[in-house]
């Protein structure tokens, strides 16, 4: 069993309040979950900042290759959204021996 963890650090566009931030981050999380129903996605950091967000993605699979493939696809999906800028993405892969 393999568990993949992806952390995405995001800079939001013209956002001036936490309410506007939610209106950008929530659809992003919903889109990721709609395309990949087997993953878990949540906003995990920068909760009190208006223009920054951290989104965490977790994947469980029987193969490391599948975990990496899904994490790469999620990263690409976020990176190609025009209203946000992906500052960094950190991939971690754990297996049952860790």
Backbone as CSV, one residue per row, in Angstrom:
resi,resn,N_x,N_y,N_z,CA_x,CA_y,CA_z,C_x,C_y,C_z
1,UNK,0.844,-1.173,0.000,0.000,0.000,0.000,0.889,1.235,0.000
2,UNK,0.514,2.225,-0.789,1.247,3.486,-0.870,0.296,4.646,-0.579
3,UNK,0.805,5.617,0.133,0.060,6.836,0.426,0.859,8.001,-0.134
4,UNK,0.232,8.768,-0.998,0.862,9.949,-1.571,0.283,11.195,-0.944
5,UNK,1.148,12.136,-0.615,0.723,13.415,-0.044,1.274,14.528,-0.920
6,UNK,0.404,15.396,-1.367,0.764,16.521,-2.211,0.354,17.796,-1.497
7,UNK,1.289,18.720,-1.336,1.006,20.011,-0.726,1.231,21.089,-1.765
8,UNK,0.198,21.877,-2.030,0.251,22.923,-3.040,0.181,24.288,-2.365
9,UNK,1.163,25.128,-2.610,1.182,26.491,-2.084,0.727,27.408,-3.217
10,UNK,-0.356,28.137,-2.982,-1.022,28.871,-4.049,-1.090,30.360,-3.711
11,UNK,-0.834,31.184,-4.717,-1.037,32.632,-4.622,-2.293,32.951,-5.419
12,UNK,-3.252,33.570,-4.754,-4.524,33.888,-5.397,-4.427,35.240,-6.088
13,UNK,-5.268,35.463,-7.068,-5.259,36.701,-7.837,-5.776,37.881,-7.039
14,UNK,-6.724,38.595,-7.587,-7.265,39.814,-6.981,-8.280,39.454,-5.899
15,UNK,-7.772,39.067,-4.737,-8.617,38.663,-3.615,-8.375,39.635,-2.479
16,UNK,-9.479,40.209,-1.949,-9.338,41.232,-0.910,-9.988,40.853,0.408
17,UNK,-10.588,39.678,0.477,-11.219,39.260,1.723,-11.183,37.731,1.813
18,UNK,-11.431,37.238,3.016,-11.483,35.787,3.191,-12.691,35.187,2.479
19,UNK,-13.755,35.969,2.350,-14.933,35.501,1.619,-14.603,35.309,0.138
20,UNK,-13.876,36.247,-0.458,-13.449,36.090,-1.850,-12.490,34.912,-1.990
21,UNK,-11.628,34.739,-0.988,-10.692,33.608,-1.013,-11.466,32.293,-1.070
22,UNK,-12.483,32.167,-0.228,-13.310,30.951,-0.220,-13.960,30.714,-1.580
23,UNK,-14.351,31.810,-2.255,-15.024,31.665,-3.546,-14.068,31.182,-4.640
24,UNK,-12.754,31.234,-4.385,-11.771,30.713,-5.334,-11.322,29.307,-4.924
25,UNK,-11.086,29.110,-3.635,-10.517,27.846,-3.153,-11.555,26.718,-3.161
26,UNK,-12.773,27.002,-2.759,-13.792,25.945,-2.717,-14.054,25.302,-4.076
27,UNK,-14.232,26.099,-5.147,-14.421,25.457,-6.460,-13.201,24.655,-6.916
28,UNK,-12.012,25.109,-6.555,-10.803,24.370,-6.902,-10.802,22.999,-6.234
29,UNK,-11.114,22.965,-4.951,-11.169,21.706,-4.210,-12.272,20.805,-4.781
30,UNK,-13.415,21.388,-5.086,-14.521,20.605,-5.645,-14.161,20.022,-7.007
31,UNK,-13.452,20.788,-7.836,-13.053,20.294,-9.155,-12.069,19.134,-9.034
32,UNK,-11.112,19.245,-8.113,-10.170,18.150,-7.901,-10.903,16.887,-7.460
33,UNK,-11.837,17.029,-6.525,-12.581,15.865,-6.048,-13.491,15.285,-7.122
34,UNK,-14.035,16.130,-7.988,-14.908,15.649,-9.057,-14.121,14.842,-10.094
35,UNK,-12.914,15.312,-10.429,-12.103,14.597,-11.418,-11.462,13.329,-10.849
36,UNK,-11.135,13.362,-9.575,-10.477,12.215,-8.921,-11.226,11.896,-7.626
37,UNK,-12.335,11.152,-7.711,-13.157,10.899,-6.521,-12.469,10.064,-5.447
38,UNK,-11.357,9.422,-5.782,-10.693,8.570,-4.791,-9.692,9.334,-3.920
39,UNK,-9.507,10.636,-4.154,-8.548,11.406,-3.359,-9.267,12.166,-2.252
40,UNK,-8.485,12.613,-1.283,-8.984,13.505,-0.233,-8.285,14.847,-0.435
41,UNK,-9.063,15.935,-0.400,-8.533,17.274,-0.645,-9.066,18.216,0.424
42,UNK,-8.196,19.113,0.906,-8.623,20.102,1.891,-7.689,21.298,1.866
43,UNK,-8.218,22.443,2.289,-7.366,23.607,2.508,-6.670,23.388,3.841
44,UNK,-5.348,23.364,3.828,-4.606,22.956,5.019,-3.735,24.042,5.635
45,UNK,-3.584,25.170,4.969,-2.711,26.192,5.531,-3.030,27.577,5.009
46,UNK,-2.376,28.567,5.604,-2.568,29.987,5.273,-4.041,30.369,5.408
47,UNK,-4.698,29.860,6.423,-6.135,30.060,6.573,-6.514,31.502,6.870
48,UNK,-5.606,32.271,7.459,-5.927,33.649,7.824,-5.384,34.682,6.840
49,UNK,-4.759,34.243,5.758,-4.224,35.154,4.754,-5.189,35.241,3.570
50,UNK,-5.363,36.442,3.020,-6.317,36.646,1.932,-5.822,36.089,0.607
51,UNK,-4.573,36.293,0.279,-4.083,35.977,-1.066,-3.293,34.680,-1.164
52,UNK,-3.157,33.965,-0.064,-2.406,32.707,-0.079,-3.302,31.577,0.386
53,UNK,-3.038,30.395,-0.150,-3.757,29.195,0.275,-2.820,28.013,0.157
54,UNK,-2.999,27.068,1.041,-2.285,25.796,0.958,-3.342,24.710,0.852
55,UNK,-3.214,23.885,-0.176,-4.174,22.802,-0.407,-3.426,21.488,-0.301
56,UNK,-3.980,20.568,0.475,-3.389,19.251,0.640,-4.212,18.200,-0.079
57,UNK,-3.521,17.281,-0.738,-4.159,16.184,-1.467,-3.564,14.884,-0.950
58,UNK,-4.410,13.903,-0.642,-3.948,12.582,-0.202,-4.481,11.520,-1.147
59,UNK,-3.591,10.581,-1.501,-3.922,9.498,-2.433,-3.488,8.190,-1.796
60,UNK,-4.334,7.184,-1.860,-3.976,5.841,-1.403,-4.108,4.902,-2.592
61,UNK,-3.053,4.105,-2.831,-3.062,3.209,-3.977,-2.214,1.979,-3.690
62,UNK,-2.389,0.980,-4.530,-1.589,-0.228,-4.386,-0.241,-0.110,-5.080
63,UNK,-0.054,0.939,-5.914,1.225,1.107,-6.602,1.736,2.538,-6.462
64,UNK,3.038,2.655,-6.383,3.665,3.970,-6.285,3.450,4.773,-7.564
65,UNK,3.483,4.098,-8.699,3.296,4.774,-9.969,1.941,5.438,-10.094
66,UNK,0.905,4.749,-9.618,-0.439,5.324,-9.661,-0.544,6.543,-8.749
67,UNK,0.045,6.463,-7.559,0.047,7.612,-6.643,0.710,8.815,-7.300
68,UNK,1.886,8.589,-7.880,2.602,9.689,-8.519,1.829,10.257,-9.702
69,UNK,1.201,9.396,-10.469,0.428,9.838,-11.630,-0.737,10.737,-11.220
70,UNK,-1.448,10.355,-10.183,-2.585,11.153,-9.715,-2.103,12.469,-9.116
71,UNK,-1.022,12.442,-8.336,-0.508,13.693,-7.761,-0.023,14.641,-8.851
72,UNK,0.638,14.116,-9.873,1.086,14.957,-10.985,-0.101,15.576,-11.719
73,UNK,-1.149,14.787,-11.928,-2.338,15.300,-12.620,-3.023,16.393,-11.795
74,UNK,-3.085,16.218,-10.489,-3.675,17.246,-9.619,-2.841,18.519,-9.659
75,UNK,-1.532,18.372,-9.632,-0.652,19.540,-9.703,-0.855,20.282,-11.024
76,UNK,-0.936,19.560,-12.126,-1.153,20.196,-13.430,-2.499,20.910,-13.485
77,UNK,-3.517,20.292,-12.920,-4.846,20.898,-12.936,-4.843,22.242,-12.212
78,UNK,-4.152,22.301,-11.085,-4.074,23.547,-10.325,-3.182,24.563,-11.038
79,UNK,-2.084,24.111,-11.594,-1.130,25.019,-12.244,-1.737,25.700,-13.467
80,UNK,-2.663,25.053,-14.159,-3.230,25.612,-15.383,-4.459,26.488,-15.145
81,UNK,-4.829,26.702,-13.899,-5.959,27.608,-13.633,-5.467,29.044,-13.760
82,UNK,-6.141,29.872,-14.567,-5.637,31.221,-14.837,-5.753,32.191,-13.665
83,UNK,-6.670,31.966,-12.736,-6.892,32.935,-11.663,-5.953,32.748,-10.464
84,UNK,-5.132,31.697,-10.498,-4.205,31.460,-9.393,-2.803,31.187,-9.931
85,UNK,-1.833,31.329,-9.033,-0.442,31.021,-9.377,0.066,29.959,-8.400
86,UNK,0.546,28.870,-8.941,1.095,27.800,-8.117,2.533,28.162,-7.754
87,UNK,2.772,28.428,-6.469,4.110,28.825,-6.013,5.016,27.620,-5.808
88,UNK,4.484,26.562,-5.219,5.283,25.359,-5.015,4.373,24.149,-4.847
89,UNK,4.943,23.003,-5.135,4.239,21.732,-4.953,5.230,20.748,-4.350
90,UNK,4.818,20.100,-3.276,5.698,19.137,-2.604,5.023,17.770,-2.601
91,UNK,5.689,16.803,-3.203,5.200,15.421,-3.273,5.912,14.591,-2.211
92,UNK,5.152,13.767,-1.511,5.730,12.793,-0.577,5.031,11.477,-0.810
93,UNK,5.802,10.411,-0.739,5.238,9.080,-0.961,5.646,8.191,0.208
94,UNK,4.673,7.565,0.822,4.911,6.677,1.948,4.444,5.284,1.564
95,UNK,5.149,4.271,2.047,4.655,2.907,1.855,4.442,2.264,3.214
96,UNK,3.948,1.044,3.236,3.592,0.409,4.516,4.812,0.055,5.361
97,UNK,6.007,0.225,4.851,7.220,-0.035,5.617,7.760,1.199,6.312
98,UNK,7.212,2.390,5.985,7.661,3.650,6.618,7.094,3.789,8.004
